[in-house]
């Protein structure tokens, strides 16, 4: 009966003066908070909350979730801007939630403490360590990495847990901006400086990131795992092997993604022999997930990506010198064509194919994108030989000009 009364309860909206049913609370609060953000309501968040609680004195436990669910954007905007008017305007809104069943979940007291103290680099240099840990763990995405660098280098009072929280926050922020599996993207130089300047060890973050990547890969619904290949092979006779070819392509892509990620980690100074625990290395992790991807395929692909003379992880032979076979081809024209095609926009799972016949040879160019990884395949065909080059466009150009 009490549950039925709560569900059917009414509340009054101070902006419209209308009475609504309890189940309408989320849409009403969402609309009002949007209008407040856009300056179209005549209220600030604090004023609206005060009026709402005055009209609905028994609303706290029933309606506090609607306030918290719609405060994420305003909170992050205020923290990012370091605007004390915005920060202070949020405090009474959060105070109205204190004591409700949403209070403990959102750690409202800690958030209020952060807002009242301020979030500039100067303010954070003196903030209580527990509040700092909470702030970094919950809102690292809005903290400039230079601020995290300053905290690590100037606050000698921080314990290991606080330092780890800052390091984790910086690493996750870098993961959002830069895809480690994309060899074309540059690592955030501020992150690299922070790691080297403060002698930071991010092996735990790297190992955790790799484990998550493997877990994500193991759920590949396109058959891009060893199990997926096995499953696709069972149906090859029924569909003519079409699904098997798709599974192989997905598997090759997943191998490349892991390999490219490991190369990026190695560029940070964390190679395959980096210890994740006292007894487990990154190399060991590859074998821990041997049911997902063949570790040797990943190791071969690392070698292939690093060696521009190799086509991919399934090619072991070193390519002969291009000029020996294709010396009569117009290489400068081919380079011009590669660079021109590379400038065309491609999105995930898109492929561009271009062919051209010349006096001494023919070329076939295929460019494709999966995720953020763009791959160029160039096929050179002369009267006596055919050769394929695979990599980024710049890598292919280097291959044909050696």
mmCIF file of C-alpha atoms in Angstrom:
data_model
loop_
_atom_site.group_PDB
_atom_site.id
_atom_site.type_symbol
_atom_site.label_atom_id
_atom_site.label_comp_id
_atom_site.label_asym_id
_atom_site.label_seq_id
_atom_site.Cartn_x
_atom_site.Cartn_y
_atom_site.Cartn_z
ATOM 1 C CA UNK A 1 0.000 0.000 0.000
ATOM 2 C CA UNK A 2 2.850 2.389 0.903
ATOM 3 C CA UNK A 3 4.542 1.596 -2.420
ATOM 4 C CA UNK A 4 1.293 2.294 -4.287
ATOM 5 C CA UNK A 5 0.912 5.636 -2.497
ATOM 6 C CA UNK A 6 4.505 6.619 -3.389
ATOM 7 C CA UNK A 7 4.013 5.732 -7.044
ATOM 8 C CA UNK A 8 0.757 7.665 -7.287
ATOM 9 C CA UNK A 9 1.924 10.700 -5.282
ATOM 10 C CA UNK A 10 1.572 14.175 -6.730
ATOM 11 C CA UNK A 11 4.133 16.988 -6.856
ATOM 12 C CA UNK A 12 3.879 20.615 -7.835
ATOM 13 C CA UNK A 13 6.271 22.259 -10.274
ATOM 14 C CA UNK A 14 7.228 25.824 -9.225
ATOM 15 C CA UNK A 15 7.950 26.937 -12.791
ATOM 16 C CA UNK A 16 4.565 26.042 -14.274
ATOM 17 C CA UNK A 17 2.486 25.883 -11.101
ATOM 18 C CA UNK A 18 1.014 22.621 -12.374
ATOM 19 C CA UNK A 19 0.565 19.413 -10.382
ATOM 20 C CA UNK A 20 2.058 16.238 -11.844
ATOM 21 C CA UNK A 21 2.046 12.544 -10.964
ATOM 22 C CA UNK A 22 5.142 11.000 -9.413
ATOM 23 C CA UNK A 23 6.043 8.986 -12.526
ATOM 24 C CA UNK A 24 6.382 12.267 -14.473
ATOM 25 C CA UNK A 25 9.108 13.653 -12.204
ATOM 26 C CA UNK A 26 12.106 12.759 -14.395
ATOM 27 C CA UNK A 27 10.767 14.393 -17.574
ATOM 28 C CA UNK A 28 9.633 17.512 -15.665
ATOM 29 C CA UNK A 29 12.972 17.994 -13.895
ATOM 30 C CA UNK A 30 14.916 17.268 -17.093
ATOM 31 C CA UNK A 31 12.938 19.920 -18.976
ATOM 32 C CA UNK A 32 13.349 22.500 -16.197
ATOM 33 C CA UNK A 33 17.076 21.898 -15.758
ATOM 34 C CA UNK A 34 17.551 22.286 -19.517
ATOM 35 C CA UNK A 35 15.671 25.586 -19.492
ATOM 36 C CA UNK A 36 17.725 26.775 -16.514
ATOM 37 C CA UNK A 37 20.965 25.856 -18.310
ATOM 38 C CA UNK A 38 19.817 27.803 -21.380
ATOM 39 C CA UNK A 39 18.771 30.814 -19.280
ATOM 40 C CA UNK A 40 15.103 30.489 -20.256
ATOM 41 C CA UNK A 41 13.416 29.644 -16.944
ATOM 42 C CA UNK A 42 13.928 32.715 -14.738
ATOM 43 C CA UNK A 43 15.452 30.465 -12.056
ATOM 44 C CA UNK A 44 18.923 29.398 -11.042
ATOM 45 C CA UNK A 45 19.331 25.759 -9.993
ATOM 46 C CA UNK A 46 19.504 26.811 -6.344
ATOM 47 C CA UNK A 47 16.369 28.981 -6.593
ATOM 48 C CA UNK A 48 14.403 26.291 -8.386
ATOM 49 C CA UNK A 49 15.397 23.651 -5.826
ATOM 50 C CA UNK A 50 14.429 25.911 -2.918
ATOM 51 C CA UNK A 51 11.002 26.585 -4.409
ATOM 52 C CA UNK A 52 10.479 22.941 -5.294
ATOM 53 C CA UNK A 53 11.198 21.799 -1.737
ATOM 54 C CA UNK A 54 8.956 24.529 -0.307
ATOM 55 C CA UNK A 55 6.034 23.341 -2.463
ATOM 56 C CA UNK A 56 6.843 19.649 -1.904
ATOM 57 C CA UNK A 57 8.150 19.361 1.682
ATOM 58 C CA UNK A 58 7.931 15.557 1.716
ATOM 59 C CA UNK A 59 9.543 15.049 -1.666
ATOM 60 C CA UNK A 60 13.108 14.183 -0.710
ATOM 61 C CA UNK A 61 13.083 10.388 -0.830
ATOM 62 C CA UNK A 62 10.639 10.208 -3.726
ATOM 63 C CA UNK A 63 12.207 12.782 -6.028
ATOM 64 C CA UNK A 64 15.912 13.196 -5.163
ATOM 65 C CA UNK A 65 16.936 10.676 -7.849
ATOM 66 C CA UNK A 66 15.484 12.933 -10.552
ATOM 67 C CA UNK A 67 17.583 15.848 -9.356
ATOM 68 C CA UNK A 68 20.800 13.790 -9.198
ATOM 69 C CA UNK A 69 20.230 12.145 -12.574
ATOM 70 C CA UNK A 70 19.951 15.565 -14.213
ATOM 71 C CA UNK A 71 22.853 17.215 -12.411
ATOM 72 C CA UNK A 72 25.702 15.335 -14.088
ATOM 73 C CA UNK A 73 26.053 17.820 -16.943
ATOM 74 C CA UNK A 74 25.834 20.996 -14.803
ATOM 75 C CA UNK A 75 28.294 19.545 -12.247
ATOM 76 C CA UNK A 76 30.896 18.696 -14.902
ATOM 77 C CA UNK A 77 30.449 22.082 -16.576
ATOM 78 C CA UNK A 78 30.997 23.902 -13.269
ATOM 79 C CA UNK A 79 34.032 21.786 -12.356
ATOM 80 C CA UNK A 80 35.562 22.259 -15.797
ATOM 81 C CA UNK A 81 35.030 26.035 -15.833
ATOM 82 C CA UNK A 82 36.173 26.581 -12.223
ATOM 83 C CA UNK A 83 33.358 29.143 -12.049
ATOM 84 C CA UNK A 84 32.636 29.748 -8.355
ATOM 85 C CA UNK A 85 29.165 31.156 -9.080
ATOM 86 C CA UNK A 86 28.251 27.888 -10.807
ATOM 87 C CA UNK A 87 29.937 25.784 -8.111
ATOM 88 C CA UNK A 88 28.142 27.637 -5.299
ATOM 89 C CA UNK A 89 24.792 27.471 -7.106
ATOM 90 C CA UNK A 90 25.013 23.669 -7.058
ATOM 91 C CA UNK A 91 25.701 23.351 -3.325
ATOM 92 C CA UNK A 92 22.118 23.962 -2.048
ATOM 93 C CA UNK A 93 20.768 21.651 -4.755
ATOM 94 C CA UNK A 94 23.000 18.861 -3.484
ATOM 95 C CA UNK A 95 22.246 19.720 0.141
ATOM 96 C CA UNK A 96 18.585 19.120 -0.593
ATOM 97 C CA UNK A 97 19.455 15.522 -1.488
ATOM 98 C CA UNK A 98 21.393 14.876 1.730
ATOM 99 C CA UNK A 99 19.670 12.351 3.921
ATOM 100 C CA UNK A 100 17.759 10.784 1.040
ATOM 101 C CA UNK A 101 18.290 7.255 -0.228
ATOM 102 C CA UNK A 102 20.420 8.762 -3.034
ATOM 103 C CA UNK A 103 22.802 10.470 -0.621
ATOM 104 C CA UNK A 104 25.093 7.495 0.102
ATOM 105 C CA UNK A 105 25.247 6.355 -3.504
ATOM 106 C CA UNK A 106 26.406 9.728 -4.808
ATOM 107 C CA UNK A 107 28.600 10.595 -1.765
ATOM 108 C CA UNK A 108 26.947 13.982 -1.714
ATOM 109 C CA UNK A 109 28.956 15.289 1.272
ATOM 110 C CA UNK A 110 32.246 14.711 -0.579
ATOM 111 C CA UNK A 111 30.972 16.367 -3.737
ATOM 112 C CA UNK A 112 29.754 19.385 -1.763
ATOM 113 C CA UNK A 113 33.196 19.576 -0.141
ATOM 114 C CA UNK A 114 34.883 19.666 -3.548
ATOM 115 C CA UNK A 115 32.510 22.340 -4.874
ATOM 116 C CA UNK A 116 32.933 24.546 -1.794
ATOM 117 C CA UNK A 117 36.725 24.235 -1.815
ATOM 118 C CA UNK A 118 37.145 24.973 -5.526
ATOM 119 C CA UNK A 119 38.771 23.085 -8.362
ATOM 120 C CA UNK A 120 41.499 25.407 -9.657
ATOM 121 C CA UNK A 121 45.044 24.052 -9.475
ATOM 122 C CA UNK A 122 45.718 26.401 -6.541
ATOM 123 C CA UNK A 123 42.635 25.170 -4.676
ATOM 124 C CA UNK A 124 43.516 21.535 -5.299
ATOM 125 C CA UNK A 125 46.998 22.099 -3.891
ATOM 126 C CA UNK A 126 45.432 22.432 -0.433
ATOM 127 C CA UNK A 127 42.281 20.319 -0.647
ATOM 128 C CA UNK A 128 41.849 17.440 1.789
ATOM 129 C CA UNK A 129 43.397 14.247 0.439
ATOM 130 C CA UNK A 130 40.164 12.223 0.732
ATOM 131 C CA UNK A 131 38.228 14.891 -1.175
ATOM 132 C CA UNK A 132 40.957 14.987 -3.812
ATOM 133 C CA UNK A 133 40.778 11.200 -4.252
ATOM 134 C CA UNK A 134 37.004 11.364 -4.609
ATOM 135 C CA UNK A 135 37.227 14.211 -7.129
ATOM 136 C CA UNK A 136 39.803 12.446 -9.306
ATOM 137 C CA UNK A 137 38.069 9.071 -9.144
ATOM 138 C CA UNK A 138 34.657 10.485 -10.070
ATOM 139 C CA UNK A 139 35.482 13.437 -12.346
ATOM 140 C CA UNK A 140 38.951 12.855 -13.816
ATOM 141 C CA UNK A 141 37.660 13.627 -17.308
ATOM 142 C CA UNK A 142 37.226 17.330 -16.453
ATOM 143 C CA UNK A 143 40.635 17.809 -14.795
ATOM 144 C CA UNK A 144 43.363 19.151 -17.124
ATOM 145 C CA UNK A 145 46.256 16.709 -17.312
ATOM 146 C CA UNK A 146 48.634 19.586 -16.526
ATOM 147 C CA UNK A 147 46.792 20.013 -13.238
ATOM 148 C CA UNK A 148 47.283 16.321 -12.449
ATOM 149 C CA UNK A 149 50.970 16.708 -13.294
ATOM 150 C CA UNK A 150 51.248 19.659 -10.884
ATOM 151 C CA UNK A 151 49.533 17.724 -8.087
ATOM 152 C CA UNK A 152 51.922 14.792 -8.486
ATOM 153 C CA UNK A 153 54.987 16.994 -8.511
ATOM 154 C CA UNK A 154 54.056 19.446 -5.720
ATOM 155 C CA UNK A 155 51.974 17.523 -3.173
ATOM 156 C CA UNK A 156 54.439 15.449 -1.186
ATOM 157 C CA UNK A 157 51.687 14.526 1.305
ATOM 158 C CA UNK A 158 49.769 12.304 -1.112
ATOM 159 C CA UNK A 159 49.624 8.618 -0.215
ATOM 160 C CA UNK A 160 49.900 5.808 -2.772
ATOM 161 C CA UNK A 161 46.123 5.530 -3.147
ATOM 162 C CA UNK A 162 45.812 9.221 -4.024
ATOM 163 C CA UNK A 163 48.723 9.072 -6.480
ATOM 164 C CA UNK A 164 47.267 5.958 -8.097
ATOM 165 C CA UNK A 165 43.915 7.727 -8.470
ATOM 166 C CA UNK A 166 45.567 10.653 -10.270
ATOM 167 C CA UNK A 167 47.590 8.351 -12.520
ATOM 168 C CA UNK A 168 44.503 6.276 -13.348
ATOM 169 C CA UNK A 169 42.529 9.431 -14.105
ATOM 170 C CA UNK A 170 45.205 10.764 -16.463
ATOM 171 C CA UNK A 171 45.520 7.404 -18.199
ATOM 172 C CA UNK A 172 41.752 7.030 -18.696
ATOM 173 C CA UNK A 173 41.499 10.590 -19.980
ATOM 174 C CA UNK A 174 44.209 9.830 -22.517
ATOM 175 C CA UNK A 175 42.326 6.674 -23.529
ATOM 176 C CA UNK A 176 39.246 8.744 -24.343
ATOM 177 C CA UNK A 177 41.182 11.157 -26.551
ATOM 178 C CA UNK A 178 43.616 8.732 -28.169
ATOM 179 C CA UNK A 179 42.872 5.205 -29.301
ATOM 180 C CA UNK A 180 45.930 3.122 -28.364
ATOM 181 C CA UNK A 181 45.148 0.715 -31.193
ATOM 182 C CA UNK A 182 45.450 3.491 -33.788
ATOM 183 C CA UNK A 183 49.056 3.794 -34.890
ATOM 184 C CA UNK A 184 48.314 7.053 -36.718
ATOM 185 C CA UNK A 185 47.331 8.918 -33.534
ATOM 186 C CA UNK A 186 49.982 10.591 -31.400
ATOM 187 C CA UNK A 187 50.184 9.910 -27.688
ATOM 188 C CA UNK A 188 49.238 12.920 -25.608
ATOM 189 C CA UNK A 189 52.609 14.631 -24.999
ATOM 190 C CA UNK A 190 51.327 15.945 -21.661
ATOM 191 C CA UNK A 191 50.726 12.362 -20.494
ATOM 192 C CA UNK A 192 54.195 11.291 -21.641
ATOM 193 C CA UNK A 193 55.755 14.270 -19.837
ATOM 194 C CA UNK A 194 53.774 13.528 -16.680
ATOM 195 C CA UNK A 195 54.938 9.903 -16.674
ATOM 196 C CA UNK A 196 58.613 10.691 -17.260
ATOM 197 C CA UNK A 197 58.806 13.844 -15.132
ATOM 198 C CA UNK A 198 57.290 12.238 -12.032
ATOM 199 C CA UNK A 199 58.790 8.789 -12.587
ATOM 200 C CA UNK A 200 55.259 7.394 -12.760
ATOM 201 C CA UNK A 201 54.681 3.642 -13.109
ATOM 202 C CA UNK A 202 51.559 2.935 -15.193
ATOM 203 C CA UNK A 203 52.088 -0.807 -15.616
ATOM 204 C CA UNK A 204 48.910 -1.532 -13.637
ATOM 205 C CA UNK A 205 46.876 0.805 -15.866
ATOM 206 C CA UNK A 206 48.356 -0.671 -19.035
ATOM 207 C CA UNK A 207 47.753 -4.256 -17.934
ATOM 208 C CA UNK A 208 44.197 -3.408 -16.913
ATOM 209 C CA UNK A 209 43.555 -1.713 -20.249
ATOM 210 C CA UNK A 210 44.866 -4.739 -22.131
ATOM 211 C CA UNK A 211 42.681 -7.104 -20.110
ATOM 212 C CA UNK A 212 39.607 -4.985 -20.879
ATOM 213 C CA UNK A 213 40.521 -4.965 -24.569
ATOM 214 C CA UNK A 214 40.791 -8.749 -24.581
ATOM 215 C CA UNK A 215 37.473 -9.079 -22.747
ATOM 216 C CA UNK A 216 35.854 -6.829 -25.350
ATOM 217 C CA UNK A 217 37.449 -8.832 -28.161
ATOM 218 C CA UNK A 218 36.205 -12.119 -26.701
ATOM 219 C CA UNK A 219 32.635 -10.844 -27.153
ATOM 220 C CA UNK A 220 33.132 -10.133 -30.871
ATOM 221 C CA UNK A 221 29.866 -11.153 -32.545
ATOM 222 C CA UNK A 222 31.408 -11.154 -36.031
ATOM 223 C CA UNK A 223 33.443 -14.285 -35.375
ATOM 224 C CA UNK A 224 36.749 -12.524 -34.811
ATOM 225 C CA UNK A 225 38.053 -15.044 -32.270
ATOM 226 C CA UNK A 226 39.446 -18.570 -32.435
ATOM 227 C CA UNK A 227 36.073 -19.879 -31.316
ATOM 228 C CA UNK A 228 34.383 -17.753 -33.964
ATOM 229 C CA UNK A 229 36.668 -19.133 -36.671
ATOM 230 C CA UNK A 230 35.923 -22.662 -35.537
ATOM 231 C CA UNK A 231 32.198 -21.980 -35.526
ATOM 232 C CA UNK A 232 32.343 -20.379 -38.991
ATOM 233 C CA UNK A 233 34.305 -23.342 -40.384
ATOM 234 C CA UNK A 234 31.509 -25.701 -39.336
ATOM 235 C CA UNK A 235 29.076 -23.847 -41.627
ATOM 236 C CA UNK A 236 31.462 -23.315 -44.513
ATOM 237 C CA UNK A 237 29.955 -26.150 -46.517
ATOM 238 C CA UNK A 238 26.468 -24.672 -46.155
ATOM 239 C CA UNK A 239 27.190 -21.044 -47.134
ATOM 240 C CA UNK A 240 30.129 -21.558 -49.457
ATOM 241 C CA UNK A 241 32.579 -20.197 -46.885
ATOM 242 C CA UNK A 242 31.221 -16.641 -46.979
ATOM 243 C CA UNK A 243 30.844 -16.405 -43.196
ATOM 244 C CA UNK A 244 34.271 -17.981 -42.745
ATOM 245 C CA UNK A 245 35.867 -15.245 -44.852
ATOM 246 C CA UNK A 246 34.118 -12.601 -42.750
ATOM 247 C CA UNK A 247 35.282 -14.326 -39.568
ATOM 248 C CA UNK A 248 38.853 -14.421 -40.837
ATOM 249 C CA UNK A 249 38.760 -10.701 -41.639
ATOM 250 C CA UNK A 250 37.348 -9.936 -38.175
ATOM 251 C CA UNK A 251 39.972 -12.156 -36.557
ATOM 252 C CA UNK A 252 42.779 -10.448 -38.483
ATOM 253 C CA UNK A 253 41.436 -7.053 -37.419
ATOM 254 C CA UNK A 254 41.329 -8.089 -33.744
ATOM 255 C CA UNK A 255 44.876 -9.439 -33.930
ATOM 256 C CA UNK A 256 46.024 -6.161 -35.463
ATOM 257 C CA UNK A 257 44.211 -4.138 -32.799
ATOM 258 C CA UNK A 258 45.931 -6.015 -29.956
ATOM 259 C CA UNK A 259 49.301 -5.835 -31.717
ATOM 260 C CA UNK A 260 49.004 -2.106 -32.439
ATOM 261 C CA UNK A 261 47.975 -1.454 -28.835
ATOM 262 C CA UNK A 262 51.014 -3.333 -27.557
ATOM 263 C CA UNK A 263 53.270 -1.300 -29.845
ATOM 264 C CA UNK A 264 51.818 1.920 -28.404
ATOM 265 C CA UNK A 265 52.422 0.608 -24.868
ATOM 266 C CA UNK A 266 55.975 -0.259 -25.851
ATOM 267 C CA UNK A 267 56.451 3.330 -27.061
ATOM 268 C CA UNK A 268 55.571 4.427 -23.534
ATOM 269 C CA UNK A 269 58.297 2.142 -22.206
ATOM 270 C CA UNK A 270 56.113 -0.831 -21.264
ATOM 271 C CA UNK A 271 57.074 -3.760 -23.461
ATOM 272 C CA UNK A 272 55.984 -7.392 -23.457
ATOM 273 C CA UNK A 273 58.159 -8.224 -20.452
ATOM 274 C CA UNK A 274 56.569 -5.562 -18.237
ATOM 275 C CA UNK A 275 55.290 -7.116 -15.011
ATOM 276 C CA UNK A 276 51.574 -6.759 -14.285
ATOM 277 C CA UNK A 277 51.937 -8.646 -11.003
ATOM 278 C CA UNK A 278 54.935 -10.170 -9.241
ATOM 279 C CA UNK A 279 54.706 -13.224 -11.480
ATOM 280 C CA UNK A 280 52.722 -12.190 -14.574
ATOM 281 C CA UNK A 281 54.017 -10.146 -17.514
ATOM 282 C CA UNK A 282 52.188 -8.579 -20.456
ATOM 283 C CA UNK A 283 53.517 -11.444 -22.563
ATOM 284 C CA UNK A 284 51.904 -13.881 -20.123
ATOM 285 C CA UNK A 285 48.571 -12.080 -20.585
ATOM 286 C CA UNK A 286 48.662 -12.906 -24.282
ATOM 287 C CA UNK A 287 48.824 -16.588 -23.383
ATOM 288 C CA UNK A 288 46.185 -16.209 -20.656
ATOM 289 C CA UNK A 289 43.784 -15.259 -23.466
ATOM 290 C CA UNK A 290 45.008 -17.932 -25.875
ATOM 291 C CA UNK A 291 41.430 -19.193 -26.301
ATOM 292 C CA UNK A 292 40.474 -15.782 -27.715
ATOM 293 C CA UNK A 293 43.397 -15.061 -30.053
ATOM 294 C CA UNK A 294 46.448 -17.135 -30.914
ATOM 295 C CA UNK A 295 49.343 -15.426 -29.050
ATOM 296 C CA UNK A 296 51.746 -16.219 -31.863
ATOM 297 C CA UNK A 297 49.492 -14.427 -34.356
ATOM 298 C CA UNK A 298 49.684 -11.308 -32.172
ATOM 299 C CA UNK A 299 53.474 -11.597 -31.829
ATOM 300 C CA UNK A 300 53.828 -12.102 -35.580
ATOM 301 C CA UNK A 301 51.682 -9.052 -36.244
ATOM 302 C CA UNK A 302 53.781 -6.907 -33.902
ATOM 303 C CA UNK A 303 56.818 -7.915 -35.913
ATOM 304 C CA UNK A 304 54.978 -7.299 -39.181
ATOM 305 C CA UNK A 305 53.807 -3.818 -38.188
ATOM 306 C CA UNK A 306 57.285 -2.893 -37.016
ATOM 307 C CA UNK A 307 58.895 -4.276 -40.161
ATOM 308 C CA UNK A 308 57.646 -2.368 -43.193
ATOM 309 C CA UNK A 309 59.127 -5.042 -45.452
ATOM 310 C CA UNK A 310 56.473 -7.518 -44.368
ATOM 311 C CA UNK A 311 52.933 -7.542 -45.661
ATOM 312 C CA UNK A 312 51.059 -8.681 -42.530
ATOM 313 C CA UNK A 313 51.098 -11.347 -39.831
ATOM 314 C CA UNK A 314 50.518 -14.111 -42.386
ATOM 315 C CA UNK A 315 53.560 -13.183 -44.526
ATOM 316 C CA UNK A 316 56.984 -14.285 -43.401
ATOM 317 C CA UNK A 317 59.057 -13.576 -46.510
ATOM 318 C CA UNK A 318 60.902 -10.284 -46.870
ATOM 319 C CA UNK A 319 59.875 -8.293 -49.943
ATOM 320 C CA UNK A 320 62.552 -7.937 -52.644
ATOM 321 C CA UNK A 321 63.824 -4.505 -53.555
ATOM 322 C CA UNK A 322 61.033 -2.758 -55.475
ATOM 323 C CA UNK A 323 63.290 -1.179 -58.090
ATOM 324 C CA UNK A 324 64.541 -4.623 -59.103
ATOM 325 C CA UNK A 325 61.095 -5.589 -60.417
ATOM 326 C CA UNK A 326 59.162 -2.345 -60.871
ATOM 327 C CA UNK A 327 61.945 0.029 -61.809
ATOM 328 C CA UNK A 328 60.180 0.960 -65.069
ATOM 329 C CA UNK A 329 56.973 2.013 -63.267
ATOM 330 C CA UNK A 330 56.253 5.700 -62.675
ATOM 331 C CA UNK A 331 56.749 5.589 -58.884
ATOM 332 C CA UNK A 332 56.280 9.357 -58.463
ATOM 333 C CA UNK A 333 52.889 9.142 -60.139
ATOM 334 C CA UNK A 334 51.925 6.208 -57.885
ATOM 335 C CA UNK A 335 52.944 8.196 -54.804
ATOM 336 C CA UNK A 336 50.870 11.147 -56.014
ATOM 337 C CA UNK A 337 47.883 8.845 -56.533
ATOM 338 C CA UNK A 338 48.291 7.242 -53.070
ATOM 339 C CA UNK A 339 48.429 10.621 -51.350
ATOM 340 C CA UNK A 340 45.437 11.885 -53.317
ATOM 341 C CA UNK A 341 43.280 8.862 -52.448
ATOM 342 C CA UNK A 342 44.420 9.078 -48.813
ATOM 343 C CA UNK A 343 42.921 12.571 -48.510
ATOM 344 C CA UNK A 344 39.405 11.250 -49.145
ATOM 345 C CA UNK A 345 37.238 10.852 -46.036
ATOM 346 C CA UNK A 346 36.483 7.290 -44.959
ATOM 347 C CA UNK A 347 34.468 6.144 -41.978
ATOM 348 C CA UNK A 348 34.283 2.894 -40.005
ATOM 349 C CA UNK A 349 33.813 -0.196 -42.201
ATOM 350 C CA UNK A 350 34.127 1.850 -45.414
ATOM 351 C CA UNK A 351 36.398 0.785 -48.289
ATOM 352 C CA UNK A 352 37.731 2.758 -51.271
ATOM 353 C CA UNK A 353 39.005 0.900 -54.357
ATOM 354 C CA UNK A 354 40.904 2.542 -57.235
ATOM 355 C CA UNK A 355 42.576 1.009 -60.278
ATOM 356 C CA UNK A 356 44.756 2.545 -62.985
ATOM 357 C CA UNK A 357 46.673 1.206 -65.969
ATOM 358 C CA UNK A 358 49.999 2.784 -66.986
ATOM 359 C CA UNK A 359 52.536 2.137 -69.724
ATOM 360 C CA UNK A 360 54.815 -0.201 -67.760
ATOM 361 C CA UNK A 361 52.497 -1.492 -65.015
ATOM 362 C CA UNK A 362 49.046 -1.395 -63.460
ATOM 363 C CA UNK A 363 48.097 -0.397 -59.921
ATOM 364 C CA UNK A 364 45.202 -1.327 -57.669
ATOM 365 C CA UNK A 365 44.666 0.679 -54.470
ATOM 366 C CA UNK A 366 42.316 -0.378 -51.672
ATOM 367 C CA UNK A 367 41.902 1.788 -48.572
ATOM 368 C CA UNK A 368 39.702 0.685 -45.680
ATOM 369 C CA UNK A 369 38.871 1.859 -42.174
ATOM 370 C CA UNK A 370 37.953 -0.240 -39.135
ATOM 371 C CA UNK A 371 37.465 1.780 -35.985
ATOM 372 C CA UNK A 372 40.133 4.471 -36.161
ATOM 373 C CA UNK A 373 42.610 2.331 -38.072
ATOM 374 C CA UNK A 374 43.075 3.190 -41.747
ATOM 375 C CA UNK A 375 44.806 0.577 -43.909
ATOM 376 C CA UNK A 376 46.159 1.015 -47.428
ATOM 377 C CA UNK A 377 46.804 -1.900 -49.780
ATOM 378 C CA UNK A 378 48.691 -1.263 -53.017
ATOM 379 C CA UNK A 379 48.999 -3.946 -55.690
ATOM 380 C CA UNK A 380 51.669 -3.378 -58.369
ATOM 381 C CA UNK A 381 51.299 -5.473 -61.516
ATOM 382 C CA UNK A 382 54.020 -5.564 -64.165
ATOM 383 C CA UNK A 383 54.373 -7.831 -67.188
ATOM 384 C CA UNK A 384 56.494 -10.235 -65.141
ATOM 385 C CA UNK A 385 55.377 -9.944 -61.520
ATOM 386 C CA UNK A 386 52.708 -8.882 -59.051
ATOM 387 C CA UNK A 387 53.439 -7.576 -55.569
ATOM 388 C CA UNK A 388 51.233 -6.318 -52.739
ATOM 389 C CA UNK A 389 52.157 -3.728 -50.093
ATOM 390 C CA UNK A 390 50.055 -3.262 -46.932
ATOM 391 C CA UNK A 391 50.211 -0.717 -44.115
ATOM 392 C CA UNK A 392 49.460 2.947 -43.604
ATOM 393 C CA UNK A 393 49.742 5.100 -46.723
ATOM 394 C CA UNK A 394 53.073 6.508 -45.513
ATOM 395 C CA UNK A 395 54.388 3.010 -44.821
ATOM 396 C CA UNK A 396 53.394 1.850 -48.306
ATOM 397 C CA UNK A 397 55.139 4.852 -49.854
ATOM 398 C CA UNK A 398 58.312 4.007 -47.918
ATOM 399 C CA UNK A 399 58.082 0.409 -49.115
ATOM 400 C CA UNK A 400 57.951 1.320 -52.792
ATOM 401 C CA UNK A 401 60.722 3.926 -52.595
ATOM 402 C CA UNK A 402 63.359 1.836 -50.816
#
